PDB file of C-alpha atoms in Angstrom:
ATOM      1  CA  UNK A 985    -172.392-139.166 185.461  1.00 66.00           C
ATOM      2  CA  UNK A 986    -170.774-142.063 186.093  1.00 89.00           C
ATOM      3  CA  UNK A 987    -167.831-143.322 183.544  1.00 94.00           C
ATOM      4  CA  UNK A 988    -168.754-146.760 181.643  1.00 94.00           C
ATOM      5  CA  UNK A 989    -166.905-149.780 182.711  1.00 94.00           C
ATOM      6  CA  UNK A 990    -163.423-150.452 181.107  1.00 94.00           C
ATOM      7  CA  UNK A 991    -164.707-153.806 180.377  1.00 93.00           C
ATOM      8  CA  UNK A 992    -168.307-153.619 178.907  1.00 93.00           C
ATOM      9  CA  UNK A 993    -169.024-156.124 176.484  1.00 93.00           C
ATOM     10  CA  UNK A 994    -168.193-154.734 173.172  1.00 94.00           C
ATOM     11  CA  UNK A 995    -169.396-155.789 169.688  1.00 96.00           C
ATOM     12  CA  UNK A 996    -166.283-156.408 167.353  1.00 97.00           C
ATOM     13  CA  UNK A 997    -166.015-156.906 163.333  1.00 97.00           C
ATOM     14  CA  UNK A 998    -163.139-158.306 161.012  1.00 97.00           C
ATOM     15  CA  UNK A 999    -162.305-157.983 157.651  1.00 96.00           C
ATOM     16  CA  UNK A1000    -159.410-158.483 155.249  1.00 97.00           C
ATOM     17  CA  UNK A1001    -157.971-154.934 154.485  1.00 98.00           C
ATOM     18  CA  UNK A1002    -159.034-154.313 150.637  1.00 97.00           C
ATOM     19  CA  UNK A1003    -155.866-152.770 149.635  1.00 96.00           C
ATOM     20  CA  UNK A1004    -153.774-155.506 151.435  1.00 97.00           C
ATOM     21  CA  UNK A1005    -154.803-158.739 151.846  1.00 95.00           C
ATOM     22  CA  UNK A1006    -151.899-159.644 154.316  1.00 96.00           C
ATOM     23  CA  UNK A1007    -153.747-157.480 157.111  1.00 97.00           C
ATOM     24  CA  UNK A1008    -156.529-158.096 158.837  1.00 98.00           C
ATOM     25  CA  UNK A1009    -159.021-155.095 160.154  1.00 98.00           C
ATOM     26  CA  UNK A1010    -160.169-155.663 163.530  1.00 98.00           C
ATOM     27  CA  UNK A1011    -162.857-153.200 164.603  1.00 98.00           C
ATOM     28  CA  UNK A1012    -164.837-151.862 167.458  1.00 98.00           C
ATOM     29  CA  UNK A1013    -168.263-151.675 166.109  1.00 98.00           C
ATOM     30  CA  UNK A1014    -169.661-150.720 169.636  1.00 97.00           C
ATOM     31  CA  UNK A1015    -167.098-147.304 170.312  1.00 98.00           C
ATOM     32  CA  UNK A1016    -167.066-146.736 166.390  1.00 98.00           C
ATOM     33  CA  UNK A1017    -170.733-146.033 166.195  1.00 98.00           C
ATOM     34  CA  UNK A1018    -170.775-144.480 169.898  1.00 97.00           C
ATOM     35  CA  UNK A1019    -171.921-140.514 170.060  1.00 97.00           C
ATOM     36  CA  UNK A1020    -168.772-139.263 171.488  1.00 98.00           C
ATOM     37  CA  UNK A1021    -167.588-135.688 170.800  1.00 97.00           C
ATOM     38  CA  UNK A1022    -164.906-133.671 171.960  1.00 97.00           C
ATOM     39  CA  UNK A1023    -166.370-131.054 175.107  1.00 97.00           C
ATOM     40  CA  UNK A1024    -163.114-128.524 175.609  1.00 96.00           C
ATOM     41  CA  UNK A1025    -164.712-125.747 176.454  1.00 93.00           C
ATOM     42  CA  UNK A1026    -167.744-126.990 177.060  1.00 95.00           C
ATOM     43  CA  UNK A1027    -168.224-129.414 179.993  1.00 95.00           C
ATOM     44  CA  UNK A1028    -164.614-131.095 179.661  1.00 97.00           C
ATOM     45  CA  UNK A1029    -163.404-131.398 183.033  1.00 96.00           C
ATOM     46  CA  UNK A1030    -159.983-132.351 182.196  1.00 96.00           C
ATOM     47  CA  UNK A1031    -157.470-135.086 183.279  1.00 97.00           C
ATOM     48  CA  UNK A1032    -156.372-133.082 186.505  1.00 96.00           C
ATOM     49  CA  UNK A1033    -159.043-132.177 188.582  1.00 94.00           C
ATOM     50  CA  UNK A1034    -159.278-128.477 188.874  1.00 92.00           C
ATOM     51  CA  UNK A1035    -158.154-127.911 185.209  1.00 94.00           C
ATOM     52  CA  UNK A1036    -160.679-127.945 182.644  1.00 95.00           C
ATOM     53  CA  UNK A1037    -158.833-125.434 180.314  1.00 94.00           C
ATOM     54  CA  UNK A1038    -155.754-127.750 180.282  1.00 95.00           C
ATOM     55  CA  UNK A1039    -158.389-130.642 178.816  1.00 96.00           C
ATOM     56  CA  UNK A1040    -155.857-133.673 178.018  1.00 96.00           C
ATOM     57  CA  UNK A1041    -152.991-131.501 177.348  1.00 96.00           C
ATOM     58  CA  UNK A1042    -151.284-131.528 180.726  1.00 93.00           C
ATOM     59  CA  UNK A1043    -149.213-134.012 179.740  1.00 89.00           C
ATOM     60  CA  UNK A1044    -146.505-133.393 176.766  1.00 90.00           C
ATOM     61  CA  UNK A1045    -147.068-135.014 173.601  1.00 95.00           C
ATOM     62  CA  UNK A1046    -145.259-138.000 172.650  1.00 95.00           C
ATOM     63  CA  UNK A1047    -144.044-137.648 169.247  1.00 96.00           C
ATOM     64  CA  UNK A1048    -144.186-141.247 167.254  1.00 94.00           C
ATOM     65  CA  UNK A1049    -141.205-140.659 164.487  1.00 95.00           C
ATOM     66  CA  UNK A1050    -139.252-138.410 162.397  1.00 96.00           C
ATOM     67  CA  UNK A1051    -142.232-137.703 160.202  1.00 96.00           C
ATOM     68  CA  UNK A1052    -144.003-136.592 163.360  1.00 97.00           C
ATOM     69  CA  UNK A1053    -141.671-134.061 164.486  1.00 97.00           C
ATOM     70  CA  UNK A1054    -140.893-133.075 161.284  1.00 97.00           C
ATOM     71  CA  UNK A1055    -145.069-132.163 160.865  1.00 97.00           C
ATOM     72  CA  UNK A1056    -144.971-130.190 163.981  1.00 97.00           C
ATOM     73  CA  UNK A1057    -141.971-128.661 163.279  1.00 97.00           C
ATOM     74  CA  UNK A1058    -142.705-127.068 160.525  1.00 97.00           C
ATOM     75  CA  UNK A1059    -146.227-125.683 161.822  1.00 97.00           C
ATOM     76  CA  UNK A1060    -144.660-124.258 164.675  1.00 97.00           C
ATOM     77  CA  UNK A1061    -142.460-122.357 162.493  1.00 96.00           C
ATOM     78  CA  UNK A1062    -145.564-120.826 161.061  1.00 96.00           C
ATOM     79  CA  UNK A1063    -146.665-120.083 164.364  1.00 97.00           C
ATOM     80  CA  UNK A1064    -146.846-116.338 165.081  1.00 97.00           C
ATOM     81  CA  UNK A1065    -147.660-114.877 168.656  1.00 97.00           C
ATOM     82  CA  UNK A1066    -151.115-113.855 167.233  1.00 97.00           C
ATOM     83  CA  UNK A1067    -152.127-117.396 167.403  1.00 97.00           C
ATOM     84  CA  UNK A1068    -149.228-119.368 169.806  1.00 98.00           C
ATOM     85  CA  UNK A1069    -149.152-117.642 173.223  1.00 98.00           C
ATOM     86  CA  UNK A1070    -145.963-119.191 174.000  1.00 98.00           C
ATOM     87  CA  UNK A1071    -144.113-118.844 170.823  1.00 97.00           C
ATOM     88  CA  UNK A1072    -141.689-116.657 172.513  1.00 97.00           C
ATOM     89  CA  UNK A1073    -140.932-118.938 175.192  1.00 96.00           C
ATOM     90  CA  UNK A1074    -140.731-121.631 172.278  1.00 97.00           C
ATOM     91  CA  UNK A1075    -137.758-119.722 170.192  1.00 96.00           C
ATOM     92  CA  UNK A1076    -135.863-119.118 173.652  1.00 96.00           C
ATOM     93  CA  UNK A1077    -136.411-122.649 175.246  1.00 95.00           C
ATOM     94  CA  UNK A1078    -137.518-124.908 172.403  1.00 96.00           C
ATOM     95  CA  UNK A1079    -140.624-126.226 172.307  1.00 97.00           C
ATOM     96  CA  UNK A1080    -139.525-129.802 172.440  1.00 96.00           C
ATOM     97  CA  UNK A1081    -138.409-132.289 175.538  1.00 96.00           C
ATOM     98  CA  UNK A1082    -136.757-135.434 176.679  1.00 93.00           C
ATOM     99  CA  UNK A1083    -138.935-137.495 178.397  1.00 90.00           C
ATOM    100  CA  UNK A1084    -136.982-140.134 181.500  1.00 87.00           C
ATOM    101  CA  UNK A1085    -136.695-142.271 178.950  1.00 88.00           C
ATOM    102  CA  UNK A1086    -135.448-140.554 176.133  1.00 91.00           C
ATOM    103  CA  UNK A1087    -138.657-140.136 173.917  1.00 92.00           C
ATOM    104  CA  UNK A1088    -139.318-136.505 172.076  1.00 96.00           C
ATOM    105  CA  UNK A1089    -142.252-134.816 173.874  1.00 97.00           C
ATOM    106  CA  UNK A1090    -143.349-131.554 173.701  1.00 98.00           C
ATOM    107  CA  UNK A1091    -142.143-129.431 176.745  1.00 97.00           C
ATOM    108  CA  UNK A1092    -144.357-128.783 179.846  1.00 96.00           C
ATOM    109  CA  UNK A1093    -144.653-125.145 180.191  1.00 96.00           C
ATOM    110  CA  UNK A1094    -146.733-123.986 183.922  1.00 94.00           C
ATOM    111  CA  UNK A1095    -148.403-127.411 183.755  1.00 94.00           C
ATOM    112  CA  UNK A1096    -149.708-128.054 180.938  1.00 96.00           C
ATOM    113  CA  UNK A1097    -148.287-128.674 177.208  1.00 97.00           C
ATOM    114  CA  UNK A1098    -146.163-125.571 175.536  1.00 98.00           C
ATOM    115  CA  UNK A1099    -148.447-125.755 172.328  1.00 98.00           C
ATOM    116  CA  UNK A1100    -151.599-125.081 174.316  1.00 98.00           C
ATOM    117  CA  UNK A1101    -153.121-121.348 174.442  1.00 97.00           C
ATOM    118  CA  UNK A1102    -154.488-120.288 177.855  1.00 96.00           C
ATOM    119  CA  UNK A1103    -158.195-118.778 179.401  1.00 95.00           C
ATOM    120  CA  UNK A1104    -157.571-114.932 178.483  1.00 95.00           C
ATOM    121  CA  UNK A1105    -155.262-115.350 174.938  1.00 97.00           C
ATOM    122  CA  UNK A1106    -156.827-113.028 172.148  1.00 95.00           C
ATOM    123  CA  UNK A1107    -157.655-116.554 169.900  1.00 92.00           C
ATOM    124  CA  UNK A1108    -158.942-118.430 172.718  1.00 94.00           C
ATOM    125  CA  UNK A1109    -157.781-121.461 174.502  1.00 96.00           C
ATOM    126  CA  UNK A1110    -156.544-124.624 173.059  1.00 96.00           C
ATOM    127  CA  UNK A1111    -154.371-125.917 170.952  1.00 97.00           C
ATOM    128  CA  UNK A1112    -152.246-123.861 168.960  1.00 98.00           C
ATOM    129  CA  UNK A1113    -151.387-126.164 166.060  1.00 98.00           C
ATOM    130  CA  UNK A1114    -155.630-127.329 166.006  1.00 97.00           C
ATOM    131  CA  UNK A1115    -156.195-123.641 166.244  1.00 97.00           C
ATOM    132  CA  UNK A1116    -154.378-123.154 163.222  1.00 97.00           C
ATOM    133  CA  UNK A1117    -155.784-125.923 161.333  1.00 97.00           C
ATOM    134  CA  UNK A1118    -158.831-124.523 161.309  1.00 96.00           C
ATOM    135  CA  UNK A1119    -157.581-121.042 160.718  1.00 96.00           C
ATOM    136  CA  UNK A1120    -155.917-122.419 157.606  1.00 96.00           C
ATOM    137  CA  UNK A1121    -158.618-124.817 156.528  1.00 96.00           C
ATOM    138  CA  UNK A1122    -156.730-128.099 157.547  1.00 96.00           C
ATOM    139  CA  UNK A1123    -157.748-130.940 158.669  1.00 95.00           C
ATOM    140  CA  UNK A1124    -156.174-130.819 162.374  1.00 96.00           C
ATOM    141  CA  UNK A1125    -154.298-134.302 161.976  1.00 96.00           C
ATOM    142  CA  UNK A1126    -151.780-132.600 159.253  1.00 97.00           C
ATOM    143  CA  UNK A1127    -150.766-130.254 161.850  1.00 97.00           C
ATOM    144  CA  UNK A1128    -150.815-131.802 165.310  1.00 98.00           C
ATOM    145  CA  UNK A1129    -148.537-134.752 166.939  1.00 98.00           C
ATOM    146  CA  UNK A1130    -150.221-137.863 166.506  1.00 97.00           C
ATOM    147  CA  UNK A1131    -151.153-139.103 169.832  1.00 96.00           C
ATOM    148  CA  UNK A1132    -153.045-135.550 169.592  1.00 97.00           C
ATOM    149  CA  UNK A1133    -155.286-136.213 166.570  1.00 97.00           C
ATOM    150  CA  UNK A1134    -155.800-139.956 166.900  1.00 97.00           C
ATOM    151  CA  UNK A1135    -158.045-139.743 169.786  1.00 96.00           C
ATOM    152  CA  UNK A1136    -160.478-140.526 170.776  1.00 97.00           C
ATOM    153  CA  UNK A1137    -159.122-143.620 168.512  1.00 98.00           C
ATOM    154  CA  UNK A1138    -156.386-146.218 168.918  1.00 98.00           C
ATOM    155  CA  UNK A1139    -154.843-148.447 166.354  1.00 97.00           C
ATOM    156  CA  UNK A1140    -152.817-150.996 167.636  1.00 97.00           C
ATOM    157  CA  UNK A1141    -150.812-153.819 165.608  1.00 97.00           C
ATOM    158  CA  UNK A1142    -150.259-157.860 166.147  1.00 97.00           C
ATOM    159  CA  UNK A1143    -148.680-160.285 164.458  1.00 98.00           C
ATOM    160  CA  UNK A1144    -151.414-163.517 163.759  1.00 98.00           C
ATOM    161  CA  UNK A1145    -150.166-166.913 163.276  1.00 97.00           C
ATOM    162  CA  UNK A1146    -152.966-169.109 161.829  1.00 96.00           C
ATOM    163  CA  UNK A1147    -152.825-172.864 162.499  1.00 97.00           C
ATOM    164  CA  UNK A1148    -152.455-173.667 159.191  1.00 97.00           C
ATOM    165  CA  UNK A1149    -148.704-171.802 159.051  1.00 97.00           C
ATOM    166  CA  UNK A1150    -149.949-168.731 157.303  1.00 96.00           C
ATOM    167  CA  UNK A1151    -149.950-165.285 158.939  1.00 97.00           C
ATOM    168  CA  UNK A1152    -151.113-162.221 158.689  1.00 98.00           C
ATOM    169  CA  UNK A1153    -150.857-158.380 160.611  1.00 98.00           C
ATOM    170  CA  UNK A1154    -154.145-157.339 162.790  1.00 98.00           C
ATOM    171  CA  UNK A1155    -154.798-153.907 162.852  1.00 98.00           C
ATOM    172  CA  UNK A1156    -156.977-152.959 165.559  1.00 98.00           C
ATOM    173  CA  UNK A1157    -159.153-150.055 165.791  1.00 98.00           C
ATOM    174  CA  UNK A1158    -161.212-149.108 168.997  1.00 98.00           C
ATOM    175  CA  UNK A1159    -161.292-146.693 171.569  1.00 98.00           C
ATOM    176  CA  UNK A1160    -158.710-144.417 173.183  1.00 98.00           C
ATOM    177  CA  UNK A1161    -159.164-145.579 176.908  1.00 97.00           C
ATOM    178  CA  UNK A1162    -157.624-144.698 180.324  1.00 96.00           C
ATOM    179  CA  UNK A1163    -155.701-148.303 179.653  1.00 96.00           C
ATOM    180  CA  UNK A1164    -154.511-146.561 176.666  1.00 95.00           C
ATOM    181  CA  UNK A1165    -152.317-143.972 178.689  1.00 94.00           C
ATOM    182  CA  UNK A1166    -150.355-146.737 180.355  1.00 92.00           C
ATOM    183  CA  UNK A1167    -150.880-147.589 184.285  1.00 92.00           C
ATOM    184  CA  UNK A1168    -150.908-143.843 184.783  1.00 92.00           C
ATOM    185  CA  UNK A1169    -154.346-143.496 183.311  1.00 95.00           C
ATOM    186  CA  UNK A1170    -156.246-145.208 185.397  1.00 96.00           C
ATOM    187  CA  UNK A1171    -155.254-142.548 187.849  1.00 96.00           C
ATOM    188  CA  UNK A1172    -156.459-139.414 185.631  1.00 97.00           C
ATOM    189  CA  UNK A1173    -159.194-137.270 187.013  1.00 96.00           C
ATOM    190  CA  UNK A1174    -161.281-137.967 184.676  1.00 97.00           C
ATOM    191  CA  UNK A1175    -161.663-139.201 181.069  1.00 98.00           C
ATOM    192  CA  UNK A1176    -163.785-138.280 178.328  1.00 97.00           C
ATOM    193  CA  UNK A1177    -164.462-141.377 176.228  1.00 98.00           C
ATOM    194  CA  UNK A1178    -166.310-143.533 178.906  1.00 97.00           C
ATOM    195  CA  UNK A1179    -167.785-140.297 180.145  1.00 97.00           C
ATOM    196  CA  UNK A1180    -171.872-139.913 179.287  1.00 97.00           C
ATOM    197  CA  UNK A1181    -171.076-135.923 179.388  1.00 97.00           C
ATOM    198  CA  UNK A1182    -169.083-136.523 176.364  1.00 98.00           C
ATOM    199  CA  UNK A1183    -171.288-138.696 174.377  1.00 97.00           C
ATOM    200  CA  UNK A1184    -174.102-136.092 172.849  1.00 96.00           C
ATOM    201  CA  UNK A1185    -172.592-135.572 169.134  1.00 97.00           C
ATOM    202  CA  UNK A1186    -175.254-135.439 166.786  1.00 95.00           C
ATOM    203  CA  UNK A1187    -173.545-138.019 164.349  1.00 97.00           C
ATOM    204  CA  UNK A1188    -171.341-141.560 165.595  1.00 98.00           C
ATOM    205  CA  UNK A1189    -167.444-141.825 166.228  1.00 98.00           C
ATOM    206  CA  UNK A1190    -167.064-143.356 162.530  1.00 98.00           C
ATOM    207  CA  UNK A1191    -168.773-139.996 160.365  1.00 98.00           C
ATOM    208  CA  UNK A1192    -167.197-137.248 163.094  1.00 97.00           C
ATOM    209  CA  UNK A1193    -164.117-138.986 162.499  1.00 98.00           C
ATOM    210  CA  UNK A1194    -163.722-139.769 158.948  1.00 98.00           C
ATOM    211  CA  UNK A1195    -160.274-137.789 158.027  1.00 97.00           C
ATOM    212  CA  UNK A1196    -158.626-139.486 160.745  1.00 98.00           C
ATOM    213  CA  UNK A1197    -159.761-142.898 160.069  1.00 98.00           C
ATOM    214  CA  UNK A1198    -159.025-142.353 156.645  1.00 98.00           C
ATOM    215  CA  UNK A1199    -155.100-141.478 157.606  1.00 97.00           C
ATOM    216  CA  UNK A1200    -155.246-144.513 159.946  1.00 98.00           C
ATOM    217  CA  UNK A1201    -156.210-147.430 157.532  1.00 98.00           C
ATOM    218  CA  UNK A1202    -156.831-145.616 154.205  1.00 97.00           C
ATOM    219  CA  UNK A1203    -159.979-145.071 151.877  1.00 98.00           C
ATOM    220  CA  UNK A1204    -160.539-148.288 151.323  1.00 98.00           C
ATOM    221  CA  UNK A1205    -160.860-149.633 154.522  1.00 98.00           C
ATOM    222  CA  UNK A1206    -162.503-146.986 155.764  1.00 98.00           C
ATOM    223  CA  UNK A1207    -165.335-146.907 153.088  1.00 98.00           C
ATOM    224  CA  UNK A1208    -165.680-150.973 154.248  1.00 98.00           C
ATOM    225  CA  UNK A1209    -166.013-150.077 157.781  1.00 98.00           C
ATOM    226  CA  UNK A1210    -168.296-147.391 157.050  1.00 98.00           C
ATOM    227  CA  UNK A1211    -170.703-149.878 155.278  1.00 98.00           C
ATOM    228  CA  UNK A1212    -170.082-152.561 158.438  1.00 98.00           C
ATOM    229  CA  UNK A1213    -171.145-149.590 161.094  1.00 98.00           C
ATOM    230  CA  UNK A1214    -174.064-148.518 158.961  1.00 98.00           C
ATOM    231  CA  UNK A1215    -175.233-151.901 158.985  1.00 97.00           C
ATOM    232  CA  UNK A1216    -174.878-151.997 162.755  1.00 96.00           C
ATOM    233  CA  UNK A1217    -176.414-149.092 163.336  1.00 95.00           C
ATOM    234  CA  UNK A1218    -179.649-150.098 161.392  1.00 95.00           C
ATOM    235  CA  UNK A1219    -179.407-153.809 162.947  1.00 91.00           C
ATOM    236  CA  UNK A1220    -179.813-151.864 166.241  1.00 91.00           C
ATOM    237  CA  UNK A1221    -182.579-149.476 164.966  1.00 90.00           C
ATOM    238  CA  UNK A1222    -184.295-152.382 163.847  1.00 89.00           C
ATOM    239  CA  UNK A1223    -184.206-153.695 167.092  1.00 86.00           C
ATOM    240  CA  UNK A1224    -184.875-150.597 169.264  1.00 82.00           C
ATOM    241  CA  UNK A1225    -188.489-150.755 166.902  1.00 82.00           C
ATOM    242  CA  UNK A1226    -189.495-153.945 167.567  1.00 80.00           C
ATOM    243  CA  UNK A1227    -189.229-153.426 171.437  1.00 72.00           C
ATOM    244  CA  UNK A1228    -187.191-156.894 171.739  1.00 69.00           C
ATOM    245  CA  UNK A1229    -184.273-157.134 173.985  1.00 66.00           C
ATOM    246  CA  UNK A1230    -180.691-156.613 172.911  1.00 60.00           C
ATOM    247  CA  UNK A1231    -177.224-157.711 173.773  1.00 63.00           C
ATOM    248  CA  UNK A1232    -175.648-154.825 175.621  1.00 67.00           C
ATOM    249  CA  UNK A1233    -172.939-154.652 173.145  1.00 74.00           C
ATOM    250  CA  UNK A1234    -174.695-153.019 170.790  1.00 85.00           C
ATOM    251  CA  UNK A1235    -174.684-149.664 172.069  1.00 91.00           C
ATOM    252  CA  UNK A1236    -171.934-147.794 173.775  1.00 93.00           C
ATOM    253  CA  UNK A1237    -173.006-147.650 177.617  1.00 92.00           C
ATOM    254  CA  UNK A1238    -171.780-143.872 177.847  1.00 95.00           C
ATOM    255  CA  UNK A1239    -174.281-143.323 174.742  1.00 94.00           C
ATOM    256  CA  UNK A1240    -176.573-145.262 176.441  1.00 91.00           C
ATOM    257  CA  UNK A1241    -176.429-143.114 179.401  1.00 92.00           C
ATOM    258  CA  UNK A1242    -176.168-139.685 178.075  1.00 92.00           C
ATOM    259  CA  UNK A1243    -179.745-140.731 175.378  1.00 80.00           C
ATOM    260  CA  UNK A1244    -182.195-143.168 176.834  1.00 65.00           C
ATOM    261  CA  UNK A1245    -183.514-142.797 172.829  1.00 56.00           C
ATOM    262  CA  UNK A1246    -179.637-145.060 171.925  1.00 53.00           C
ATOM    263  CA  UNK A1247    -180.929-148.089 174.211  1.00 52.00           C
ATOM    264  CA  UNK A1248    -183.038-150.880 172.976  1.00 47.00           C
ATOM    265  CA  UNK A1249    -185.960-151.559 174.493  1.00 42.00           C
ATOM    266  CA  UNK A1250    -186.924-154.616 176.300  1.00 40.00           C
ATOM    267  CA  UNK A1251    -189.819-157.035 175.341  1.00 33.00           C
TER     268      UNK A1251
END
C-alpha cells in the first residue's frame, strides 16, 4: 500500500496546559485518533529494505540527556545474556557511541543497534531493554532511550509571542514522520506511520499510547486531550452515520486506507 502524503490536511486542537497555564498544548487530533500499531514481527518491513528484523533499529539511538543514559544504563546492567544477545560484546566494547558530531548513541553492532536481539536468540528478536520491560512488568518507556519509546509520537517546543507582549511555550504533539528523522528520512525504505499496513490496531494512537503521553505532557493534559479526541472521534461517527461528506482531515488517510469502515461517507 501506498504511504499517505507527508502533507495531508490534518485536523489540529489547542488548549492551555491545566497544570501550567504558561504553555500551550498543540495537538494532532487527526494522527492522535489514527489506528496505528506497531507491526515488528508482523508485516514491518523495516527502514532498510531487506531488513525487517532490524525494524527502526538500524540506526543507533540518540540519547537526549544525562537522565537518559543514566535510564539505560542502569537496565543494561541488569541485562543478562538470557535476555541481551550482545551483552558480551557490550561489557568488552561498551554499548555506547560517539556519533560525527559528538552526541551519545548507542553503538552499531553488524548493522543494526547493539541493544537489539536477532532472528534465532532463545527470547526472540527485538529490543532487549522493551523485552525486558515486559519481562519485568514495565512500562517500556522506563527502560528504553527516548527517541525509542516516544514513537510513533513527537513533541516538539516553540516559543509564542502574542501581539499583545505576552508569551507563552507551545508544546506540540503529532506524529513521528520521515521529516522527523532529519533529511535522511525521507530516504528510508520505508516507514511505518504513513504506512496503511501499520494502521489496523483495534483502539486509536491516544488509548494504545496512554503511558507515553502521560510521561510526555502529564495526567492532566493527557486526561484533556483524551476528552478532545473522544469528542472527535464521535464528531466523525456522527458524520460517517448520516452519509454527509467530510473534510479529509478527519481521519488519518493511512486509517482510511487500511478500513474503508474509518472513512465518511459521501452524500
Amino acid at each position: 500500500m501506498t504511504e499517505s502524503p507527508l502533507d495531508a490536511p490534518r485536523a489540529w486542537a489547542e488548549l492551555t496546559d491545566p497544570a501550567d497555564p504558561a504553555q500551550r498544548l498543540r495537538l494532532d487530533l487527526t494522527w492522535l485518533t489514527s489506528r496505528w500499531r506497531c507491526i515488528y514481527g508482523a508485516g514491518c518491513h523495516g527502514i532498510e529494505a531487506g531488513e525487517p528484523d532490524a525494524g527502526c533499529c538500524t540506526l543507533g539511538a540518540h540519547l537526549t540527556d544525562d537522565d537518559d543514559h543514566a535510564r539505560v544504563a542502569a537496565v543494561a546492567g541488569r541485562l543478562g545474556p538470557d535476555g541481551w544477545q550482545l551483552v558480551d560484546e557490550a561489557r568488552d566494547e561498551g554499548w555506547l557511541a560517539e556519533d560525527e558530531d559528538g552526541e551519545r548513541v548507542t553503538r552499531v553492532v553488524d548493522g543494526a543497534c547493539i541493544f537489539l536481539n536477532r532472528p534465532g536468540f532463545p527470547a526472540g528478536p527485538g529490543c532487549a531493554l522493551h523485552q525486558h520491560a515486559l519481562a519485568e512488568g514495565l512500562a517500556p518507556h522506563t527502560t528504553k532511550p527516548d527517541v525509542c519509546w516516544q514513537v510513533p509520537l513527537r513533541r516538539g517546543y516553540r516559543d509564542v509571542e502574542r501581539a499583545d507582549g505576552t508569551s507563552y511555550l507551545e508544546i506540540t504533539i503529532g506524529e513521528y514522520d520521515r521529516r522527523a528523522w532529519g533529511p535522511g528520512g525521507h530516504d528510508l525504505d520505508w516507514w511505518c506511520t504513513g504506512s496503511p499496513e501499520a494502521h489496523t490496531a483495534g483502539e486509536p494512537v491516544y488509548v494504545s499510547q496512554r503511558a507515553e503521553l502521560v510521561e510526555l505532557v502529564g495526567q492532566e493534559a493527557y486526561d484533556a486531550l483524551a476528552r478532545l479526541c473522544e469528542e472527535h472521534l464521535a464528531a466523525v461517527d456522527a458524520l460517517r452515520e448520516s452519509g454527509r461528506r467530510h473534510l479529509p482531515l478527519l481521519v488519518h488517510p493511512a486509517t482510511a486506507a487500511a478500513s474503508p469502515g474509518q472513512e465518511v461517507g459521501e452524500s
